[in-house]
Coordinates of N, CA, C and O in Angstrom, one line a residue:
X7 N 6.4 -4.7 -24.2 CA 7.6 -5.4 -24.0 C 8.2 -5.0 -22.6 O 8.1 -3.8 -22.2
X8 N 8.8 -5.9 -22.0 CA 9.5 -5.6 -20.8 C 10.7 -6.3 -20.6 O 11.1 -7.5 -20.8
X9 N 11.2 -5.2 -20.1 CA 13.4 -5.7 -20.5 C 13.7 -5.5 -19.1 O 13.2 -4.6 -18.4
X10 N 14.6 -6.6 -18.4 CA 14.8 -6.6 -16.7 C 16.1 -5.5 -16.9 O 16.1 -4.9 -18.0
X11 N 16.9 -5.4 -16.1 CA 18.7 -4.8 -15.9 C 19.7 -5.4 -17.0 O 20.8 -5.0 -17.5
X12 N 19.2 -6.0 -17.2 CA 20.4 -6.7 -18.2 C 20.1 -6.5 -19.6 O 21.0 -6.5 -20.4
X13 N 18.5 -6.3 -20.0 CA 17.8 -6.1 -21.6 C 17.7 -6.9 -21.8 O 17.9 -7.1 -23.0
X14 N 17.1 -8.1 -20.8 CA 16.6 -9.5 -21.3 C 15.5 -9.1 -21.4 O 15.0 -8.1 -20.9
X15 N 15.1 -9.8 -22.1 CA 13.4 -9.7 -22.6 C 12.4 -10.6 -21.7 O 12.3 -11.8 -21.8
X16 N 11.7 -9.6 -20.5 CA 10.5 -10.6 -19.8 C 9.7 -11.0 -20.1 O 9.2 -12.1 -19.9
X17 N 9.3 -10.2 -20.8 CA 8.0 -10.4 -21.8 C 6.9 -9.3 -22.6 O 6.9 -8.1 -22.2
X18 N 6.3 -9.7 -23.5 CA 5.2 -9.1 -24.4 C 5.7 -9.5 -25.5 O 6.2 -10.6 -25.6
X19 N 5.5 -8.4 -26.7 CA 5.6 -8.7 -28.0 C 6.7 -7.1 -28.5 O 6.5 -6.0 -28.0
X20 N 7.6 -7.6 -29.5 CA 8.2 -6.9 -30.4 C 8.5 -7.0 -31.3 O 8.6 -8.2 -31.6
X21 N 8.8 -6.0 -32.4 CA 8.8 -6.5 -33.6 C 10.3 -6.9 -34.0 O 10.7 -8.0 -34.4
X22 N 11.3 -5.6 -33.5 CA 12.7 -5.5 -33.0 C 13.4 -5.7 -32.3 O 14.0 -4.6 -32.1
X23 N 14.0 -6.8 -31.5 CA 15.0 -6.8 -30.6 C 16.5 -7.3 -31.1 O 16.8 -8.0 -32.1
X24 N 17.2 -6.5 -29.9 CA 17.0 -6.0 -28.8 C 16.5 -4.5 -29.2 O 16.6 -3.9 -30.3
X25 N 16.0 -4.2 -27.9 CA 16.0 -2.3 -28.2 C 16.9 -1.8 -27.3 O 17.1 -2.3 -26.2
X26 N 17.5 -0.8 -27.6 CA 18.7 0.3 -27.2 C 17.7 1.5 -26.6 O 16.9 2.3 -27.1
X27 N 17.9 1.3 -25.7 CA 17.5 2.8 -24.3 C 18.8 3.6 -24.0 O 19.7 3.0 -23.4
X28 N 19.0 5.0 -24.2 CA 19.5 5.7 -23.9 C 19.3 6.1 -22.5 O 18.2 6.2 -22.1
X29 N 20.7 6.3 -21.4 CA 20.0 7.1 -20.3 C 20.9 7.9 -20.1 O 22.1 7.6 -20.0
X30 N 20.2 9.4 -20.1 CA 20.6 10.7 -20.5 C 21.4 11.2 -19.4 O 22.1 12.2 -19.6
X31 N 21.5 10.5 -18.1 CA 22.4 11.4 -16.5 C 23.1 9.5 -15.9 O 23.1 8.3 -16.1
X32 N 23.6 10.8 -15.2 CA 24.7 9.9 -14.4 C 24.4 8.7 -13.7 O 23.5 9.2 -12.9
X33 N 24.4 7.6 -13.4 CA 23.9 6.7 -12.4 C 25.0 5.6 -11.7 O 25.8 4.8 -12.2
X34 N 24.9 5.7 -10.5 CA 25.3 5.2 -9.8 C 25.4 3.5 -9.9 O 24.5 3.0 -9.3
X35 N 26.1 2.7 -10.5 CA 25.9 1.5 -10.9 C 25.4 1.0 -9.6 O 24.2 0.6 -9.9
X36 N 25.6 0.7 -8.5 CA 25.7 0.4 -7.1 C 24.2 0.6 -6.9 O 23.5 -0.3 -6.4
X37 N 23.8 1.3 -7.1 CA 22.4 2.0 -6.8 C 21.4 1.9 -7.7 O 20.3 1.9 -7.3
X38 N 21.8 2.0 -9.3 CA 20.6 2.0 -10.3 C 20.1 0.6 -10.5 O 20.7 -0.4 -10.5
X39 N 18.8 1.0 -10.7 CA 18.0 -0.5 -11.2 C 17.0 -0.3 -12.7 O 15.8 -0.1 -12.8
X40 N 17.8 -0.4 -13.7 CA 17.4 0.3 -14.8 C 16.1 -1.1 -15.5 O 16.5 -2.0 -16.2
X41 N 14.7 -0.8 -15.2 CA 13.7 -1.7 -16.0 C 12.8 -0.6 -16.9 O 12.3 0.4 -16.4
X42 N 12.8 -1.3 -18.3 CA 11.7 -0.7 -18.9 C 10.6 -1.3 -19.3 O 10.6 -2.5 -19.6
X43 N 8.9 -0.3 -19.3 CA 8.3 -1.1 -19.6 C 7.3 -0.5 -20.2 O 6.8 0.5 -19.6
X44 N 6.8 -1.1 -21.6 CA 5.7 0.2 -22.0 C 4.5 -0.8 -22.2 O 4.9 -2.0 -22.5
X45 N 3.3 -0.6 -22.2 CA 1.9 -0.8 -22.2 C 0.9 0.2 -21.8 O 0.8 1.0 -20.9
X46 N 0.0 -0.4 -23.3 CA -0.9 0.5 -23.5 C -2.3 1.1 -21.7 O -3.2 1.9 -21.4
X47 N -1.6 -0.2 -21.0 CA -2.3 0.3 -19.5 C -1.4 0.9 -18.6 O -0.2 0.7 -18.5
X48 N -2.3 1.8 -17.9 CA -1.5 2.4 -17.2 C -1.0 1.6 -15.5 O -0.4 2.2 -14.6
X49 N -1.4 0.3 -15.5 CA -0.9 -0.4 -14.4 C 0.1 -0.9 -14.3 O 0.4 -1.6 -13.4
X50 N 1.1 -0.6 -15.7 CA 2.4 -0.4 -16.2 C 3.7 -0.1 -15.0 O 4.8 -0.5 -14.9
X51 N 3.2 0.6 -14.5 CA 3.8 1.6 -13.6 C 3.8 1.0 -12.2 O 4.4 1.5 -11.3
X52 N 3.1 0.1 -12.0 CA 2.8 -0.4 -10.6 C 4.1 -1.0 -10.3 O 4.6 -0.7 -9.2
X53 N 4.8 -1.9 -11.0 CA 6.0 -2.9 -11.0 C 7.2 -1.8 -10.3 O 7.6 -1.8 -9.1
X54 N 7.4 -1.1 -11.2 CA 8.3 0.3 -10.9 C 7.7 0.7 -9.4 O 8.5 0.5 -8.5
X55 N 6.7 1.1 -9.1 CA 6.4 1.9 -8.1 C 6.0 0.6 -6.8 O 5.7 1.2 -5.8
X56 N 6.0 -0.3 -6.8 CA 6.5 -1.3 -5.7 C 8.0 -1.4 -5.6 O 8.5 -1.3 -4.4
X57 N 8.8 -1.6 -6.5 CA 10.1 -1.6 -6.3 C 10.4 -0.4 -5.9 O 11.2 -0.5 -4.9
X58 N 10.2 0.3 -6.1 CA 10.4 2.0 -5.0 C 10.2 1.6 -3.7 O 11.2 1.5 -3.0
X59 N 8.9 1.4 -3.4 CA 8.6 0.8 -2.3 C 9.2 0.2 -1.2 O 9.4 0.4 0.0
X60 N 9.5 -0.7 -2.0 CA 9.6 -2.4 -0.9 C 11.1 -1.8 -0.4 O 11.5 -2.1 0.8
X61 N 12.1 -0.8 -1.6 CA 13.3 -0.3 -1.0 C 13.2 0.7 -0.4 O 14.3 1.2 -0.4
X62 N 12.4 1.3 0.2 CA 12.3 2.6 0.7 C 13.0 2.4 2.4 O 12.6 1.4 3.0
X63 N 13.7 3.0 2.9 CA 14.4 2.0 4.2 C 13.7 2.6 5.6 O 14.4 2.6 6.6
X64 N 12.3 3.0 5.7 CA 11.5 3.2 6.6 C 10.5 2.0 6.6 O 10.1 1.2 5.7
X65 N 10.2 2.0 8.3 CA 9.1 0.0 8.0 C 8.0 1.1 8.9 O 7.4 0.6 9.9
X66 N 7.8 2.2 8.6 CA 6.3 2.5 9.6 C 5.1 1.9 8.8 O 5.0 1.4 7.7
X67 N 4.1 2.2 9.8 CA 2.6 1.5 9.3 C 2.6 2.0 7.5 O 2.6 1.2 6.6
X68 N 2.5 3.6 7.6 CA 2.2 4.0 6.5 C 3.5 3.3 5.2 O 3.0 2.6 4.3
X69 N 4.6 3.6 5.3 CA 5.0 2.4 4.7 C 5.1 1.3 4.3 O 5.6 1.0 3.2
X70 N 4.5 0.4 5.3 CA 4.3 -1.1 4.7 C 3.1 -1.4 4.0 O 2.9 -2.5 3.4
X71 N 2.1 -0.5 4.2 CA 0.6 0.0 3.7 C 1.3 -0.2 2.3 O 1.2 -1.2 1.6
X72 N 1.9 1.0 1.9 CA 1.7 2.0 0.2 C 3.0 0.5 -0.4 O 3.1 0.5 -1.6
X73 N 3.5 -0.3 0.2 CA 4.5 -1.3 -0.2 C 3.2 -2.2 -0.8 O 3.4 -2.5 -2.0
X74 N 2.1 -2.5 -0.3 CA 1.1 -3.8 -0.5 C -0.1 -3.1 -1.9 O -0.5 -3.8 -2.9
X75 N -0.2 -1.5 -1.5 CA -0.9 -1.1 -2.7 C -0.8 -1.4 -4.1 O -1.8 -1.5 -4.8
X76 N 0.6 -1.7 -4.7 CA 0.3 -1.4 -6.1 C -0.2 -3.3 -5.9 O -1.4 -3.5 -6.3
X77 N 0.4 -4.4 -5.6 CA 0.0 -5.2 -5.6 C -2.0 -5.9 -5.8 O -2.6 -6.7 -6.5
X78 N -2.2 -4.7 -4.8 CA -3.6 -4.9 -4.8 C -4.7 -4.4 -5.6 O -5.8 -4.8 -5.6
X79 N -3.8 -3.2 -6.3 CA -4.6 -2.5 -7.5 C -4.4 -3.8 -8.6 O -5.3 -3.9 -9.4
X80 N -3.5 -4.5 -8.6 CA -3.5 -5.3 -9.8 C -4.1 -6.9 -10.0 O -3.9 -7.9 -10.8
X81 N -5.3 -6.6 -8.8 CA -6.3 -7.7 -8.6 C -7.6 -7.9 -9.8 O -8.2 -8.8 -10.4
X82 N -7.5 -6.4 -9.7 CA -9.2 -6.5 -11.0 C -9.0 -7.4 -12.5 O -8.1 -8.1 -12.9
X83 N -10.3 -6.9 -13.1 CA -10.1 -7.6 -14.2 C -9.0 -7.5 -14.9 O -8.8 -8.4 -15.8
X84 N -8.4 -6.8 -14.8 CA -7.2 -7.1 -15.8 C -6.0 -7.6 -15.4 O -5.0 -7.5 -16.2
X85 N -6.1 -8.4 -14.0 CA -4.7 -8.4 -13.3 C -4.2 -10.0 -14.4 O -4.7 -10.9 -14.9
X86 N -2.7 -9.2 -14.1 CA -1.4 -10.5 -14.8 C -1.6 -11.2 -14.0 O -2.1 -11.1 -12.8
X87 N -1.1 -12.6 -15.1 CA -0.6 -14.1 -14.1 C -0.2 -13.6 -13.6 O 0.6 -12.6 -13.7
X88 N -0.7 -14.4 -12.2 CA -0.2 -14.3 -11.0 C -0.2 -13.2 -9.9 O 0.3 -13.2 -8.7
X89 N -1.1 -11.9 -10.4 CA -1.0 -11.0 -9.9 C -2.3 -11.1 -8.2 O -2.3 -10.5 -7.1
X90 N -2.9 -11.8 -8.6 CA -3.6 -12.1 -7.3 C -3.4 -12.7 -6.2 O -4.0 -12.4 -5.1
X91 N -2.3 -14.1 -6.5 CA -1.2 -14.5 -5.8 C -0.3 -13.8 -4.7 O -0.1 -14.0 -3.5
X92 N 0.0 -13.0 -5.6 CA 1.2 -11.9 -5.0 C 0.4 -11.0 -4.0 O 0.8 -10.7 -2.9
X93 N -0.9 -10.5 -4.6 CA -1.4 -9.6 -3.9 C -1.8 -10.5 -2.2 O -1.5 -9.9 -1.2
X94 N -2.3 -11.6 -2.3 CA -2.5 -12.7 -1.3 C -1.4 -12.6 -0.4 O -1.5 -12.5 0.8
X95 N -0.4 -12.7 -0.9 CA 0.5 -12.7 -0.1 C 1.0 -12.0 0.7 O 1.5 -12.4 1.8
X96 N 0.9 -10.7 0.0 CA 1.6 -9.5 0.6 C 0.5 -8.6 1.5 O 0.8 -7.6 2.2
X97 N -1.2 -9.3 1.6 CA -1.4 -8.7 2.0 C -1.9 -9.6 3.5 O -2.5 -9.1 4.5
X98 N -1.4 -11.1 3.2 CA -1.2 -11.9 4.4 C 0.1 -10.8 5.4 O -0.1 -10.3 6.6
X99 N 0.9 -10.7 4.8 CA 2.2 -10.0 5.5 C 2.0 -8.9 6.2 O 2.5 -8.6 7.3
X100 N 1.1 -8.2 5.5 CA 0.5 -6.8 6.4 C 0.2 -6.5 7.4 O 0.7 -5.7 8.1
X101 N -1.2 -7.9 7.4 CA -1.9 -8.6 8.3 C -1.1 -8.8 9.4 O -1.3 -8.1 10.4
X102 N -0.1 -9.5 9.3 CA 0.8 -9.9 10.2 C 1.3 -8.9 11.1 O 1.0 -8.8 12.3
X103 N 2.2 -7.7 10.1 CA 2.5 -6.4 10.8 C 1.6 -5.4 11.5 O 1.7 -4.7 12.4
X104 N 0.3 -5.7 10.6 CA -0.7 -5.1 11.6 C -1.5 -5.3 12.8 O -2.1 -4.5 13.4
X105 N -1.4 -6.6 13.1 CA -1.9 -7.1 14.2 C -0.4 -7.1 15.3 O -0.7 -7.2 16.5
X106 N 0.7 -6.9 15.1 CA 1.5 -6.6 15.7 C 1.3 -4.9 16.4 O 1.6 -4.4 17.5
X107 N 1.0 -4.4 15.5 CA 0.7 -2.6 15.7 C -0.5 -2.3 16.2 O -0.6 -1.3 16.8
X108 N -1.6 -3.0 16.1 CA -3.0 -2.7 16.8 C -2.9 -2.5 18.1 O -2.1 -3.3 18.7
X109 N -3.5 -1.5 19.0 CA -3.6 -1.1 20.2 C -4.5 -1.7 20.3 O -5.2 -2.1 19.4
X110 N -4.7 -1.8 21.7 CA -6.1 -2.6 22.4 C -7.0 -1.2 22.1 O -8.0 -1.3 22.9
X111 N -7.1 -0.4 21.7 CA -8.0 1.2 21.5 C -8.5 0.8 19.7 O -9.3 1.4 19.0
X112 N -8.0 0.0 19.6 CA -8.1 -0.5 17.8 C -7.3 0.5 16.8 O -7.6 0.3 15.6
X113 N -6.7 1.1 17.1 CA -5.6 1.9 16.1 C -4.2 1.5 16.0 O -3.9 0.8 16.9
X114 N -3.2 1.7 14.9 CA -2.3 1.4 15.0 C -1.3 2.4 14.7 O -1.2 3.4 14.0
X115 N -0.1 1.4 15.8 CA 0.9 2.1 16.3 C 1.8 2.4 15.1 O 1.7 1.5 14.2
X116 N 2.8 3.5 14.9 CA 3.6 3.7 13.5 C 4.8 2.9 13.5 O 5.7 2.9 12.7
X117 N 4.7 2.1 14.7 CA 6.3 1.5 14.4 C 5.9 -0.1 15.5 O 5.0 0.2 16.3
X118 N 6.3 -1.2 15.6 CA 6.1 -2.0 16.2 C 6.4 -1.8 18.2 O 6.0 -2.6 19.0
X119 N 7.0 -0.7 18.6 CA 7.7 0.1 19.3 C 6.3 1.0 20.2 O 5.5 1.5 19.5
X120 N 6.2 1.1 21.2 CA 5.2 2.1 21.6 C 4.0 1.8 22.0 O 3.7 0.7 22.0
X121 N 3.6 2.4 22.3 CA 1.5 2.0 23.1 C 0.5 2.7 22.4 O -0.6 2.3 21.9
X122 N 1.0 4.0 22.2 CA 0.1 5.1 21.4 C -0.2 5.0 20.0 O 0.9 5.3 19.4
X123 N -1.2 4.6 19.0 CA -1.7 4.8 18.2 C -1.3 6.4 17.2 O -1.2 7.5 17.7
X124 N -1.1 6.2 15.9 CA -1.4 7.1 14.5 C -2.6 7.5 14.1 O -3.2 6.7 13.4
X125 N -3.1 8.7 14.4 CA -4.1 8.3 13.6 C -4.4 8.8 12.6 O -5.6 9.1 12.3
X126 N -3.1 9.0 11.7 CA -2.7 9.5 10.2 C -2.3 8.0 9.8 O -2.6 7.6 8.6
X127 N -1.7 7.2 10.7 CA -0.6 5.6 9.7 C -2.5 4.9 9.8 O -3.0 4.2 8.9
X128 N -3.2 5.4 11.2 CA -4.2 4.0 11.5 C -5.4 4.0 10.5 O -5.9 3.1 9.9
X129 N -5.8 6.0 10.3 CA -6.8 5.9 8.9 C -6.2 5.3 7.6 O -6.8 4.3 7.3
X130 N -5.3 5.6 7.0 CA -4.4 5.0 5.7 C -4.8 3.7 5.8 O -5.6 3.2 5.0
X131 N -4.3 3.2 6.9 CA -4.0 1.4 7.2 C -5.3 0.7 7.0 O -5.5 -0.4 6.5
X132 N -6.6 1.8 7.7 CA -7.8 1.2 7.1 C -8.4 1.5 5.9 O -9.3 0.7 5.5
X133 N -8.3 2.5 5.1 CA -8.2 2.6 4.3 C -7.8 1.6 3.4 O -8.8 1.4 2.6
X134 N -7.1 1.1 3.2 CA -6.2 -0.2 2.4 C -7.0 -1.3 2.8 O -7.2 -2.2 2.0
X135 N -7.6 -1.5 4.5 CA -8.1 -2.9 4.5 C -9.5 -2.9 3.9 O -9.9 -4.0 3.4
X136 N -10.4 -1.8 4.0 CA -11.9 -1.7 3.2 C -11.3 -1.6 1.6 O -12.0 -2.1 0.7
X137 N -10.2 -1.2 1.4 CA -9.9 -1.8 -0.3 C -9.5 -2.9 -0.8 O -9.6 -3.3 -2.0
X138 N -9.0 -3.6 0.2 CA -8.7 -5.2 0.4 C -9.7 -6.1 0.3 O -9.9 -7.1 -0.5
X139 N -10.7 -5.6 1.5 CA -11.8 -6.5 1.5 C -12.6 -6.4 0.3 O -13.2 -7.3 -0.3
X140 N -12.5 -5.1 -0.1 CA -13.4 -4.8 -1.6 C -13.2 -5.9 -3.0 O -13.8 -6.0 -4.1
X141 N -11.8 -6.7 -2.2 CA -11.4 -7.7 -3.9 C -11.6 -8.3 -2.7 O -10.4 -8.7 -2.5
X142 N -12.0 -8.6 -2.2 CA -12.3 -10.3 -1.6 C -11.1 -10.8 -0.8 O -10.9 -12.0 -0.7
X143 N -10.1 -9.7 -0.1 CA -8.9 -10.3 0.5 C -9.4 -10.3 1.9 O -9.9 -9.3 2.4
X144 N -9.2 -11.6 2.6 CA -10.0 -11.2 4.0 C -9.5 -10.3 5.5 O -8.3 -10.2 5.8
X145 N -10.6 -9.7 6.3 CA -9.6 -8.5 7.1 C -10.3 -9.8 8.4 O -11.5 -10.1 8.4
X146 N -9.4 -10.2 9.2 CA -9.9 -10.9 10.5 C -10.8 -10.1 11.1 O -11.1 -8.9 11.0
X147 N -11.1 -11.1 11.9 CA -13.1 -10.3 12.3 C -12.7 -9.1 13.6 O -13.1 -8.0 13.8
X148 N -11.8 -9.9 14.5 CA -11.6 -9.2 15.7 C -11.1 -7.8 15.2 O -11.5 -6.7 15.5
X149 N -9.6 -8.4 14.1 CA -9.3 -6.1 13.9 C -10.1 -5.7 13.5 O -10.2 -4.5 13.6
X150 N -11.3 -6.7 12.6 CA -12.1 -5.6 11.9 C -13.1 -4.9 13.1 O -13.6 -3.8 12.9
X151 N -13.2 -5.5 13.9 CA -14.0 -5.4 15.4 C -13.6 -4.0 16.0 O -14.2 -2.9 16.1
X152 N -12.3 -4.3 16.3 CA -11.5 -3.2 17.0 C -10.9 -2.1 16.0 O -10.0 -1.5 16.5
X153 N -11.3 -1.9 15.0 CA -11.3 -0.8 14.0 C -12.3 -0.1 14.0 O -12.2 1.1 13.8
X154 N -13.8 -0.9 14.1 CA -14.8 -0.4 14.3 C -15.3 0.8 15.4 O -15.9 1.8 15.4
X155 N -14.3 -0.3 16.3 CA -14.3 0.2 17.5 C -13.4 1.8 17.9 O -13.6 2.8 18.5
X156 N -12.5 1.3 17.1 CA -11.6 3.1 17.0 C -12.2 3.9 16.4 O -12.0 5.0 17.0
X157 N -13.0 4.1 15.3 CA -13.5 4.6 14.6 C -14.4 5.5 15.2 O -14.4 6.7 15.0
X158 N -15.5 4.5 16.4 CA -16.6 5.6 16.9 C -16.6 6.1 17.9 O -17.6 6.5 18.6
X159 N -14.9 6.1 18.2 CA -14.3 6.7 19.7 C -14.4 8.2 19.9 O -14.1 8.8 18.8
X160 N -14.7 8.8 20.7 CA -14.3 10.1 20.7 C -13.0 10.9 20.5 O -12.9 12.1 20.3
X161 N -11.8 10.0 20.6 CA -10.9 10.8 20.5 C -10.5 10.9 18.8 O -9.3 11.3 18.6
X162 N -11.1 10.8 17.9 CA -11.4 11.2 16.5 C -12.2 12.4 16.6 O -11.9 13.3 15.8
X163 N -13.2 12.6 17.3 CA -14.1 13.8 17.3 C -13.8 15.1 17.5 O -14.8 15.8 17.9
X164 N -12.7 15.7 17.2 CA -12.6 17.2 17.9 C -12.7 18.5 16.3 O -12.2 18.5 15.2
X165 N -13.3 19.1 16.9 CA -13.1 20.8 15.9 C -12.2 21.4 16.5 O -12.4 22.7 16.3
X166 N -11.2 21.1 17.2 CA -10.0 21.9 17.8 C -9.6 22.9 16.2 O -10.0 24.0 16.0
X167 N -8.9 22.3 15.6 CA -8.2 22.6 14.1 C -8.5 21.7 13.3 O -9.1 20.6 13.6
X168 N -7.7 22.4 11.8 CA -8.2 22.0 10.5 C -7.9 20.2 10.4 O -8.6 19.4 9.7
X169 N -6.4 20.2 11.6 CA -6.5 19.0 10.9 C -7.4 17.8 11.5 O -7.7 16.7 11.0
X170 N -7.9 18.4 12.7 CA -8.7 17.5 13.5 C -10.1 17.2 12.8 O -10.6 16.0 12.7
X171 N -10.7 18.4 12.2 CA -11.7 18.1 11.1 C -11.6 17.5 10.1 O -12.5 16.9 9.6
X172 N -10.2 17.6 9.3 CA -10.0 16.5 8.8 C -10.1 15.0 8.8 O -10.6 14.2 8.0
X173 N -9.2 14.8 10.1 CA -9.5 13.7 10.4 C -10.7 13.0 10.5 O -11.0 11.9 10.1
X174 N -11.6 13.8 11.4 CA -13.1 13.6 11.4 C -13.9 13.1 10.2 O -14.7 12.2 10.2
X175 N -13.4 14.1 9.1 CA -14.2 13.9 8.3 C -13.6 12.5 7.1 O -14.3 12.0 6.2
X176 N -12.6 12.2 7.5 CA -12.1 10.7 7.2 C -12.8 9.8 8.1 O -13.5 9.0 7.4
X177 N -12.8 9.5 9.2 CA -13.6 8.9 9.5 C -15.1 8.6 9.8 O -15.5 7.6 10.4
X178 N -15.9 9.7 9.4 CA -17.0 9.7 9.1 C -17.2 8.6 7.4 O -18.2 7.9 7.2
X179 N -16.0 8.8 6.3 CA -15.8 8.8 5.1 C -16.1 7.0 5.5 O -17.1 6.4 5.1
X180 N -14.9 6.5 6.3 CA -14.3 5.5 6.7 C -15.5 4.7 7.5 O -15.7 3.4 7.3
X181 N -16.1 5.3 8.1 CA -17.5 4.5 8.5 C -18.3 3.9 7.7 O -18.7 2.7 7.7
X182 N -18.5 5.0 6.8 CA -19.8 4.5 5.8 C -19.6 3.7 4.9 O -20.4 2.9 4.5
X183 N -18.1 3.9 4.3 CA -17.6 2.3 3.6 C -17.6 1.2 3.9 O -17.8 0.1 3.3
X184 N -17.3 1.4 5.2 CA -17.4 0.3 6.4 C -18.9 -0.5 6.5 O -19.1 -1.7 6.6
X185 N -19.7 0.3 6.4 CA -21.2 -0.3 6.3 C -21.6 0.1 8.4 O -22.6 -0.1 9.0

């Protein structure tokens, strides 16, 4: 069952209604958004954790990325009405912001603002589009071109430090998904 702010009932099955939820601390009426929701899947949690999201008051790359995720997890076999819709949508919107952020180097920039490339927001961001394309959401040929193209640049290549190997070793990861 799932109860919006008010304890209207969205939907599933109960035996009892209404049901009474206790909430144990203080809340800011202005600010709380009280939904409950229980099912036996754990994709339960996705509704909650986009609404986190979509309010979160930062718009960098990596943000509008983790805003489109839970949508996209909820493509597979088990996705709710409507949930592939939504995912379509949101990840048309991405699209949008990301081709706004692409550098001519194929990386993207963390804020619409700037010339220089992330390439903490640009792995993430690809990351999400090889998971996109993995449900059949399509990634345009050219970014997918010029991602390619970031990918087998040298300025990913360094053993300077840990985190440079890191990085590396994400986009070695990031290649071979890639095909």
């Amino acid at each position: 069952i799932a109860l919006d702010g008010d304890g209207e009932r969205k939907g599933g099955v109960a035996e009892d209604l209404p049901v009474e939820i206790t909430v144990d601390r203080d809340l800011s009426p202005e600010l709380a958004k009280q939904n409950f929701t229980v099912s036996p899947l754990p994709t339960a949690i996705t509704e909650g954790l986009a609404t986190y999201l979509n309010d979160f008051p930062y718009g960098c790359t990596e943000q509008v990325v983790s805003q489109t995720i839970p949508s996209l997890i909820l493509t597979g076999k088990l996705a709710p009405p409507g949930a592939v819709q939504r995912a379509q949508t949101a990840h048309e919107q991405l699209l949008n912001i990301l081709r706004r952020r692409q550098t001519s180097g194929g990386g993207f920039k963390l804020y619409d603002e700037g010339n220089e490339a992330s390439a903490p927001a640009t792995l993430y961001a690809i990351s999400y589009l090889i998971e996109a394309k993995d449900r059949q959401l399509p990634i345009p040929s050219d970014m997918e071109a010029q991602i390619i193209n970031y990918l087998r640049s040298k300025t990913l290549r360094s053993d300077a430090n840990y985190y440079d190997l890191r990085a590396f070793a994400q986009v070695m990861y990031l290649q071979a998904r890639m095909g």
